[in-house]
Amino acid sequence: MSKLTSIGNKSWMDEFDEYADDLAYSKRASGISYTRQIDSSTCGRPIIPPKLTERIYGGSEAIPHSWPWQIFYQEEKTCANNKKCYGVCGGTLLNSRYVLTAAHCINNKTNPGAITVVAGLHNKELVSESVRRQFLPVRAIIVHPGWNPDKLENDLAILRLATPATFNTYIQPACLPGPDPRPGSTVYLIGWGSEMLNGQPHHVLKQAPV
């Protein structure tokens, strides 16, 4: 196994051990591997069901809170003229303490305190929706040790939350998939991102099948 990068006062493996403890794991004598055991009766089951459409280009607005594991996060950073600005991205809530996201989204991978995760979000501009949201600080950033920014290989990171999410109608965890999708499966992309390069992000959560 390649050398793992330290994050704060803990190594990548220390943080992953804590993650694995939450999900339940086993180590095999032939090397380090992890077997996760997630209760499929509680994960991946939205209380508000999504409306699945066949529209691909441009997608369609999702039913509010029908993808309750989709989170939004913002990262405070310094931009031109030393002014504060924010980078934004999405992620998937794995359980009450962990979020899966893309490594390329994170500007400063050694400063978890700059990131705030927002769960229970659908319309970023709807003030009345704010009572459903949870604002969760991040305790640690765990980047895949094989992350290659030049080739965008292993573009994965896990955010460990300092405060656990509370599950309700609007916030639920996703299920982790098996090693391979079933042939012919329809997969849905969800997020607030633009459909075009350098375009403006959407203020509502959108979905599209692939």
Coordinates of N, CA and C in Angstrom, one line a residue:
M1 N 0.8 -1.2 0.0 CA 0.0 0.0 0.0 C 0.9 1.2 0.0
S2 N 0.5 2.2 -0.8 CA 1.3 3.5 -0.8 C 1.2 4.2 0.5
K3 N 2.2 5.1 0.6 CA 2.2 5.9 1.9 C 1.0 6.8 1.9
L4 N 0.4 6.9 3.1 CA -0.8 7.6 3.3 C -0.5 9.0 3.9
T5 N -1.1 10.0 3.4 CA -0.9 11.4 3.9 C -1.5 11.7 5.2
S6 N -0.8 12.3 6.1 CA -1.4 12.7 7.4 C -2.3 13.9 7.2
I7 N -3.4 14.0 8.0 CA -4.3 15.1 7.9 C -4.4 15.6 9.4
G8 N -3.9 16.8 9.6 CA -3.9 17.3 11.0 C -3.0 16.4 11.8
N9 N -3.5 15.9 13.0 CA -2.7 15.1 13.9 C -2.9 13.6 13.6
K10 N -3.7 13.3 12.6 CA -4.0 11.9 12.4 C -3.7 11.5 11.0
S11 N -3.3 10.2 10.8 CA -3.1 9.8 9.4 C -4.4 9.5 8.7
W12 N -4.3 9.3 7.4 CA -5.5 8.9 6.6 C -6.1 7.6 7.2
M13 N -5.2 6.7 7.5 CA -5.7 5.4 8.0 C -6.4 5.5 9.4
D14 N -5.8 6.4 10.2 CA -6.5 6.6 11.5 C -7.9 7.1 11.3
E15 N -8.1 8.1 10.4 CA -9.4 8.6 10.2 C -10.3 7.6 9.6
F16 N -9.7 6.8 8.6 CA -10.5 5.7 8.0 C -10.9 4.7 9.0
D17 N -10.1 4.4 10.0 CA -10.4 3.4 11.0 C -11.7 3.9 11.8
E18 N -11.7 5.2 12.1 CA -12.9 5.7 12.8 C -14.1 5.6 11.9
Y19 N -13.9 5.9 10.6 CA -15.1 5.7 9.7 C -15.5 4.3 9.6
A20 N -14.6 3.4 9.5 CA -14.9 2.0 9.5 C -15.6 1.5 10.8
D21 N -15.2 2.0 11.9 CA -15.8 1.7 13.2 C -17.3 2.0 13.1
D22 N -17.6 3.2 12.6 CA -19.0 3.6 12.5 C -19.8 2.6 11.6
L23 N -19.2 2.1 10.6 CA -19.9 1.2 9.6 C -19.8 -0.3 9.9
A24 N -18.8 -0.6 10.8 CA -18.5 -2.0 11.1 C -17.5 -2.5 10.0
Y25 N -16.4 -3.0 10.4 CA -15.4 -3.5 9.4 C -14.7 -4.7 9.9
S26 N -14.0 -5.4 9.0 CA -13.1 -6.5 9.3 C -11.8 -6.4 8.6
K27 N -10.7 -6.8 9.2 CA -9.4 -6.8 8.6 C -9.0 -8.3 8.2
R28 N -8.5 -8.5 7.0 CA -8.2 -9.8 6.6 C -6.7 -10.0 6.7
A29 N -6.2 -11.2 6.9 CA -4.8 -11.5 7.1 C -4.0 -11.2 5.9
S30 N -4.6 -11.2 4.7 CA -3.8 -11.0 3.5 C -3.5 -9.6 3.2
G31 N -4.0 -8.7 4.0 CA -3.8 -7.3 3.8 C -4.9 -6.5 4.5
I32 N -4.9 -5.3 4.3 CA -6.0 -4.5 4.9 C -7.2 -4.3 4.0
S33 N -8.3 -4.8 4.4 CA -9.5 -4.6 3.6 C -10.6 -4.4 4.6
Y34 N -11.7 -3.8 4.1 CA -12.8 -3.5 5.0 C -14.1 -4.0 4.4
T35 N -14.9 -4.6 5.3 CA -16.3 -5.0 4.9 C -17.3 -4.2 5.7
R36 N -18.1 -3.5 4.9 CA -19.0 -2.6 5.6 C -20.4 -3.3 5.7
Q37 N -21.1 -3.0 6.8 CA -22.4 -3.6 7.1 C -23.3 -2.4 7.4
I38 N -24.1 -2.1 6.4 CA -25.1 -1.0 6.6 C -26.5 -1.5 6.6
D39 N -27.3 -1.0 7.4 CA -28.7 -1.5 7.5 C -29.4 -1.0 6.3
S40 N -29.7 -1.9 5.4 CA -30.4 -1.5 4.1 C -31.8 -1.2 4.3
S41 N -32.4 -1.5 5.5 CA -33.7 -1.1 5.8 C -33.9 0.4 6.2
T42 N -32.8 1.0 6.4 CA -32.9 2.5 6.8 C -32.1 3.4 5.8
C43 N -31.2 2.9 5.1 CA -30.5 3.7 4.1 C -31.1 3.7 2.8
G44 N -30.9 4.8 2.0 CA -31.4 4.8 0.6 C -32.9 4.8 0.5
R45 N -33.6 5.2 1.5 CA -35.1 5.1 1.5 C -35.7 6.5 1.8
P46 N -35.9 7.3 0.7 CA -36.4 8.6 1.0 C -37.9 8.6 1.5
I47 N -38.2 9.4 2.4 CA -39.6 9.5 2.9 C -40.5 10.2 1.9
I48 N -39.9 11.1 1.2 CA -40.6 11.8 0.1 C -40.0 11.2 -1.2
P49 N -40.8 10.4 -1.9 CA -40.2 9.6 -3.1 C -40.0 10.6 -4.3
P50 N -38.9 10.3 -5.0 CA -38.6 11.1 -6.2 C -39.5 10.8 -7.4
K51 N -39.7 11.7 -8.3 CA -40.4 11.5 -9.5 C -39.3 11.3 -10.6
L52 N -39.2 10.1 -11.1 CA -38.1 9.7 -12.0 C -38.6 9.9 -13.4
T53 N -37.9 10.8 -14.1 CA -38.2 11.1 -15.5 C -37.1 10.7 -16.4
E54 N -37.4 10.7 -17.7 CA -36.4 10.3 -18.7 C -35.7 11.4 -19.4
R55 N -36.0 12.6 -18.9 CA -35.3 13.8 -19.5 C -33.8 13.8 -19.1
I56 N -33.0 13.9 -20.1 CA -31.5 13.8 -19.9 C -30.9 15.2 -20.0
Y57 N -31.0 15.8 -21.2 CA -30.4 17.1 -21.4 C -31.1 18.2 -20.5
G58 N -30.3 18.9 -19.7 CA -30.8 19.9 -18.8 C -31.4 19.4 -17.6
G59 N -31.8 18.1 -17.6 CA -32.4 17.5 -16.4 C -33.7 18.1 -16.1
S60 N -34.2 17.8 -14.9 CA -35.5 18.4 -14.4 C -35.3 18.7 -12.9
E61 N -36.1 19.6 -12.4 CA -36.1 19.9 -11.0 C -36.6 18.7 -10.2
A62 N -35.8 18.3 -9.2 CA -36.2 17.2 -8.3 C -37.4 17.6 -7.4
I63 N -38.1 16.6 -7.1 CA -39.1 16.8 -6.0 C -38.4 17.2 -4.8
P64 N -38.8 18.3 -4.1 CA -38.0 18.8 -2.9 C -37.8 17.7 -1.9
H65 N -36.6 17.5 -1.5 CA -36.2 16.6 -0.4 C -36.4 15.1 -0.8
S66 N -36.5 14.8 -2.1 CA -36.7 13.4 -2.5 C -35.4 12.7 -2.7
W67 N -34.3 13.4 -2.6 CA -32.9 12.8 -2.5 C -32.3 13.3 -1.2
P68 N -32.8 12.8 -0.1 CA -32.4 13.4 1.2 C -31.0 13.2 1.6
W69 N -30.2 12.4 0.9 CA -28.8 12.2 1.2 C -27.9 13.2 0.4
Q70 N -28.5 13.9 -0.5 CA -27.7 14.9 -1.2 C -27.4 16.1 -0.3
I71 N -26.2 16.5 -0.2 CA -25.8 17.7 0.6 C -25.2 18.7 -0.3
F72 N -25.1 19.9 0.3 CA -24.4 21.0 -0.4 C -23.4 21.5 0.6
Y73 N -22.2 21.9 0.2 CA -21.3 22.5 1.1 C -20.6 23.7 0.5
Q74 N -20.2 24.6 1.4 CA -19.4 25.7 1.0 C -18.1 25.8 1.8
E75 N -17.0 26.2 1.1 CA -15.7 26.3 1.7 C -15.2 27.8 1.6
E76 N -14.9 28.3 2.7 CA -14.4 29.7 2.7 C -13.0 29.7 2.3
K77 N -12.7 30.7 1.4 CA -11.3 30.8 0.9 C -11.0 32.3 0.6
T78 N -9.8 32.6 0.3 CA -9.4 33.9 0.0 C -9.2 34.1 -1.5
C79 N -9.9 35.1 -2.1 CA -9.9 35.3 -3.5 C -9.1 36.6 -3.8
A80 N -9.4 37.2 -5.0 CA -8.7 38.4 -5.4 C -8.8 39.5 -4.4
N81 N -7.7 40.3 -4.3 CA -7.6 41.4 -3.3 C -7.9 40.9 -1.9
N82 N -7.5 39.7 -1.6 CA -7.6 39.1 -0.2 C -9.0 39.2 0.3
K83 N -10.0 39.2 -0.6 CA -11.4 39.1 -0.1 C -11.8 37.7 0.1
K84 N -12.7 37.5 1.1 CA -13.3 36.2 1.3 C -14.3 35.9 0.3
C85 N -14.3 34.6 -0.2 CA -15.3 34.1 -1.1 C -15.5 32.7 -0.8
Y86 N -16.4 32.0 -1.5 CA -16.7 30.7 -1.1 C -16.7 29.8 -2.4
G87 N -16.1 28.6 -2.2 CA -16.3 27.5 -3.2 C -17.4 26.6 -2.8
V88 N -18.2 26.1 -3.7 CA -19.4 25.3 -3.4 C -19.3 24.0 -4.1
C89 N -19.9 23.0 -3.5 CA -19.9 21.7 -4.2 C -21.0 20.8 -3.5
G90 N -21.2 19.6 -4.0 CA -22.2 18.7 -3.5 C -21.5 17.5 -2.9
G91 N -22.3 16.6 -2.3 CA -21.8 15.4 -1.7 C -22.9 14.5 -1.3
T92 N -22.6 13.3 -0.8 CA -23.6 12.3 -0.4 C -23.4 11.9 1.0
L93 N -24.4 12.0 1.8 CA -24.4 11.7 3.2 C -24.4 10.1 3.3
L94 N -23.3 9.6 3.9 CA -23.1 8.2 4.0 C -23.8 7.6 5.3
N95 N -23.6 8.4 6.4 CA -24.2 8.1 7.6 C -24.2 9.5 8.4
S96 N -24.5 9.4 9.7 CA -24.7 10.7 10.4 C -23.4 11.5 10.5
R97 N -22.2 10.9 10.3 CA -21.0 11.6 10.5 C -20.1 11.7 9.2
Y98 N -20.4 11.1 8.1 CA -19.5 11.1 7.0 C -20.2 11.5 5.7
V99 N -19.5 12.3 4.9 CA -20.0 12.7 3.6 C -19.0 12.3 2.5
L100 N -19.5 11.8 1.4 CA -18.6 11.4 0.3 C -18.7 12.6 -0.7
T101 N -17.5 13.0 -1.2 CA -17.5 14.1 -2.2 C -16.3 13.9 -3.1
A102 N -16.1 14.9 -4.0 CA -15.0 14.9 -4.9 C -13.8 15.6 -4.4
A103 N -12.6 15.0 -4.5 CA -11.4 15.6 -4.0 C -11.1 17.0 -4.7
H104 N -11.5 17.1 -6.0 CA -11.1 18.3 -6.7 C -12.0 19.5 -6.2
C105 N -13.1 19.2 -5.5 CA -13.9 20.3 -5.1 C -13.3 21.1 -3.9
I106 N -12.4 20.4 -3.2 CA -11.9 21.0 -1.9 C -10.6 21.8 -2.2
N107 N -10.7 23.1 -1.9 CA -9.6 24.0 -2.2 C -8.4 23.8 -1.3
N108 N -8.6 23.8 0.0 CA -7.6 23.6 1.0 C -7.8 22.3 1.8
K109 N -7.1 21.3 1.5 CA -7.4 19.9 2.0 C -6.8 19.8 3.4
T110 N -6.2 20.8 4.0 CA -5.7 20.7 5.4 C -6.5 21.6 6.3
N111 N -7.6 22.2 5.8 CA -8.3 23.1 6.7 C -9.8 22.8 6.7
P112 N -10.2 21.7 7.5 CA -11.6 21.3 7.5 C -12.5 22.4 8.1
G113 N -11.9 23.3 8.9 CA -12.7 24.3 9.6 C -13.3 25.3 8.6
A114 N -12.8 25.3 7.4 CA -13.3 26.3 6.4 C -14.6 25.8 5.7
I115 N -14.9 24.5 5.9 CA -16.0 23.9 5.2 C -17.3 23.7 6.1
T116 N -18.4 24.1 5.6 CA -19.7 23.9 6.3 C -20.6 23.1 5.4
V117 N -21.1 22.0 5.9 CA -22.0 21.1 5.1 C -23.4 21.5 5.4
V118 N -24.2 21.6 4.4 CA -25.7 22.0 4.6 C -26.5 20.8 4.1
A119 N -27.2 20.2 5.1 CA -28.1 19.1 4.7 C -29.6 19.6 4.8
G120 N -30.4 18.9 4.0 CA -31.8 19.3 4.0 C -32.1 20.5 3.1
L121 N -31.2 20.7 2.1 CA -31.4 21.8 1.2 C -32.0 21.4 -0.2
H122 N -32.9 22.2 -0.7 CA -33.4 22.0 -2.0 C -33.3 23.3 -2.8
N123 N -33.9 24.4 -2.4 CA -33.9 25.6 -3.1 C -33.0 26.6 -2.3
K124 N -31.8 26.9 -2.8 CA -30.9 27.8 -2.1 C -31.4 29.2 -1.8
E125 N -32.4 29.6 -2.6 CA -32.9 31.0 -2.5 C -34.2 31.1 -1.7
L126 N -34.7 29.9 -1.2 CA -36.0 29.9 -0.5 C -35.8 30.0 1.0
V127 N -36.0 31.2 1.6 CA -35.7 31.5 3.0 C -36.6 30.6 3.9
S128 N -37.9 30.4 3.5 CA -38.8 29.6 4.3 C -38.3 28.1 4.5
E129 N -37.4 27.7 3.6 CA -36.9 26.3 3.7 C -35.8 26.2 4.7
S130 N -35.3 27.3 5.2 CA -34.1 27.2 6.1 C -34.4 26.5 7.4
V131 N -35.6 26.4 7.8 CA -35.9 25.7 9.1 C -35.7 24.2 9.0
R132 N -35.6 23.7 7.7 CA -35.4 22.3 7.5 C -33.9 21.9 7.4
R133 N -33.1 22.9 7.3 CA -31.7 22.7 7.0 C -30.9 22.5 8.3
Q134 N -29.8 21.7 8.1 CA -28.8 21.6 9.2 C -27.5 22.0 8.7
F135 N -26.8 22.9 9.5 CA -25.5 23.4 9.1 C -24.5 22.7 10.0
L136 N -23.6 21.9 9.3 CA -22.8 21.0 10.0 C -21.3 21.3 9.7
P137 N -20.5 21.6 10.8 CA -19.1 21.9 10.6 C -18.4 20.6 10.3
V138 N -17.2 20.7 9.7 CA -16.4 19.5 9.3 C -15.2 19.4 10.2
R139 N -14.9 18.2 10.7 CA -13.8 18.0 11.6 C -12.6 17.5 10.9
A140 N -12.7 16.8 9.8 CA -11.5 16.2 9.1 C -11.9 16.0 7.6
I141 N -10.8 16.2 6.8 CA -10.9 15.9 5.4 C -10.0 14.7 5.1
I142 N -10.6 13.6 4.5 CA -9.9 12.4 4.3 C -9.9 12.2 2.7
V143 N -8.7 12.5 2.1 CA -8.6 12.4 0.7 C -8.0 11.1 0.3
H144 N -8.6 10.5 -0.8 CA -8.1 9.2 -1.3 C -6.6 9.4 -1.6
P145 N -5.8 8.4 -1.0 CA -4.3 8.5 -1.2 C -3.8 8.4 -2.6
G146 N -4.7 7.9 -3.5 CA -4.3 7.9 -4.9 C -4.8 9.0 -5.8
W147 N -5.3 10.1 -5.1 CA -5.8 11.2 -5.8 C -4.8 11.9 -6.7
N148 N -5.0 12.0 -8.0 CA -4.1 12.6 -9.0 C -4.8 13.8 -9.6
P149 N -4.5 15.0 -9.2 CA -5.2 16.2 -9.7 C -5.0 16.4 -11.2
D150 N -3.8 16.0 -11.7 CA -3.6 16.2 -13.2 C -4.4 15.3 -14.0
K151 N -4.6 14.1 -13.6 CA -5.4 13.1 -14.4 C -6.9 12.9 -13.9
L152 N -7.1 13.6 -12.7 CA -8.4 13.4 -12.1 C -8.7 12.0 -11.7
E153 N -7.7 11.2 -11.4 CA -7.9 9.9 -10.9 C -8.2 9.8 -9.4
N154 N -9.0 8.8 -9.0 CA -9.3 8.6 -7.6 C -9.8 9.9 -7.0
D155 N -10.7 10.6 -7.7 CA -11.3 11.9 -7.3 C -12.3 11.7 -6.2
L156 N -11.8 11.3 -5.0 CA -12.7 11.0 -3.9 C -12.2 11.6 -2.6
A157 N -13.1 12.0 -1.8 CA -12.7 12.5 -0.5 C -13.9 12.3 0.5
I158 N -13.6 12.1 1.7 CA -14.6 11.9 2.7 C -14.5 13.0 3.7
L159 N -15.6 13.7 4.1 CA -15.6 14.7 5.1 C -16.2 14.1 6.4
R160 N -15.4 14.2 7.5 CA -16.0 13.7 8.8 C -16.6 14.9 9.5
L161 N -17.8 14.8 9.8 CA -18.5 15.9 10.4 C -18.2 16.1 11.9
A162 N -18.0 17.3 12.4 CA -17.8 17.6 13.8 C -19.1 17.4 14.6
T163 N -20.2 17.7 14.0 CA -21.5 17.5 14.6 C -22.3 16.5 13.7
P164 N -22.8 15.4 14.3 CA -23.6 14.5 13.5 C -24.9 15.0 13.0
A165 N -25.2 14.6 11.8 CA -26.5 15.0 11.2 C -27.7 14.2 11.9
T166 N -28.8 14.9 12.1 CA -30.0 14.3 12.7 C -30.9 13.9 11.5
F167 N -31.2 12.6 11.5 CA -32.1 12.2 10.4 C -33.6 12.5 10.6
N168 N -34.2 12.9 9.6 CA -35.7 13.2 9.6 C -36.3 13.1 8.2
T169 N -37.4 13.7 8.0 CA -38.0 13.6 6.7 C -37.2 14.1 5.6
Y170 N -36.3 15.1 5.8 CA -35.6 15.8 4.8 C -34.1 15.4 4.7
I171 N -33.7 14.6 5.7 CA -32.2 14.2 5.7 C -32.1 12.7 6.1
Q172 N -31.6 12.0 5.1 CA -31.4 10.5 5.3 C -30.1 10.1 4.7
P173 N -29.5 9.0 5.1 CA -28.3 8.5 4.5 C -28.5 7.7 3.2
A174 N -27.5 7.7 2.3 CA -27.6 6.8 1.2 C -27.0 5.4 1.5
C175 N -27.3 4.5 0.6 CA -26.7 3.1 0.7 C -25.5 3.1 -0.1
L176 N -24.4 2.4 0.4 CA -23.2 2.2 -0.5 C -23.5 1.1 -1.4
P177 N -23.1 1.3 -2.7 CA -23.4 0.3 -3.7 C -22.4 -0.9 -3.6
G178 N -22.7 -2.0 -4.4 CA -21.8 -3.1 -4.5 C -20.7 -2.7 -5.4
P179 N -19.8 -3.6 -5.8 CA -18.6 -3.3 -6.6 C -19.0 -2.9 -8.0
D180 N -20.1 -3.4 -8.5 CA -20.4 -3.1 -9.9 C -21.9 -2.8 -10.1
P181 N -22.3 -1.9 -10.9 CA -23.7 -1.7 -11.1 C -24.3 -2.8 -12.0
R182 N -25.5 -3.1 -11.9 CA -26.1 -4.1 -12.7 C -26.2 -3.6 -14.1
P183 N -26.0 -4.5 -15.1 CA -26.1 -4.1 -16.5 C -27.5 -3.5 -16.8
G184 N -27.5 -2.4 -17.5 CA -28.8 -1.8 -17.9 C -29.4 -1.0 -16.8
S185 N -28.7 -0.8 -15.7 CA -29.3 0.0 -14.6 C -29.3 1.5 -15.0
T186 N -30.4 2.2 -14.6 CA -30.5 3.6 -14.8 C -29.9 4.3 -13.5
V187 N -29.0 5.2 -13.7 CA -28.4 5.9 -12.6 C -28.8 7.4 -12.8
Y188 N -29.1 8.0 -11.7 CA -29.5 9.4 -11.7 C -28.4 10.3 -11.1
L189 N -28.1 11.4 -11.9 CA -27.2 12.4 -11.4 C -28.0 13.5 -10.8
I190 N -27.6 14.0 -9.6 CA -28.3 15.0 -8.9 C -27.4 16.1 -8.5
G191 N -27.8 17.3 -8.5 CA -26.9 18.4 -8.0 C -27.5 19.8 -8.4
W192 N -26.7 20.8 -8.0 CA -27.1 22.2 -8.3 C -26.2 22.7 -9.4
G193 N -25.4 21.9 -10.0 CA -24.4 22.4 -11.0 C -25.0 22.8 -12.3
S194 N -24.2 23.5 -13.1 CA -24.6 24.0 -14.4 C -24.4 22.8 -15.4
E195 N -25.2 22.9 -16.5 CA -25.0 21.9 -17.6 C -23.9 22.3 -18.6
M196 N -23.3 23.5 -18.4 CA -22.3 23.9 -19.4 C -21.1 24.4 -18.6
L197 N -19.9 24.3 -19.3 CA -18.7 24.7 -18.7 C -18.7 26.2 -18.3
N198 N -18.4 26.5 -17.1 CA -18.3 27.9 -16.6 C -19.7 28.6 -16.6
G199 N -20.8 27.7 -16.6 CA -22.1 28.3 -16.5 C -22.5 28.5 -15.0
Q200 N -23.6 29.2 -14.8 CA -24.1 29.5 -13.5 C -24.8 28.3 -12.9
P201 N -24.5 28.0 -11.6 CA -25.2 26.9 -10.9 C -26.7 27.2 -10.8
H202 N -27.5 26.1 -10.6 CA -28.9 26.2 -10.4 C -29.2 26.5 -8.9
H203 N -30.3 27.2 -8.6 CA -30.7 27.4 -7.2 C -31.6 26.3 -6.7
V204 N -32.1 25.4 -7.5 CA -32.8 24.3 -7.1 C -32.1 23.0 -7.4
L205 N -32.3 21.9 -6.7 CA -31.7 20.7 -7.0 C -32.3 20.1 -8.2
K206 N -31.4 19.6 -9.1 CA -31.9 19.0 -10.4 C -31.5 17.6 -10.5
Q207 N -32.1 16.8 -11.3 CA -31.8 15.4 -11.5 C -31.8 15.1 -13.0
A208 N -31.0 14.1 -13.4 CA -31.0 13.6 -14.8 C -30.6 12.1 -14.8
P209 N -31.2 11.3 -15.6 CA -30.8 9.9 -15.8 C -29.7 9.7 -16.7
V210 N -28.8 8.7 -16.5 CA -27.7 8.4 -17.4 C -27.7 6.9 -17.7

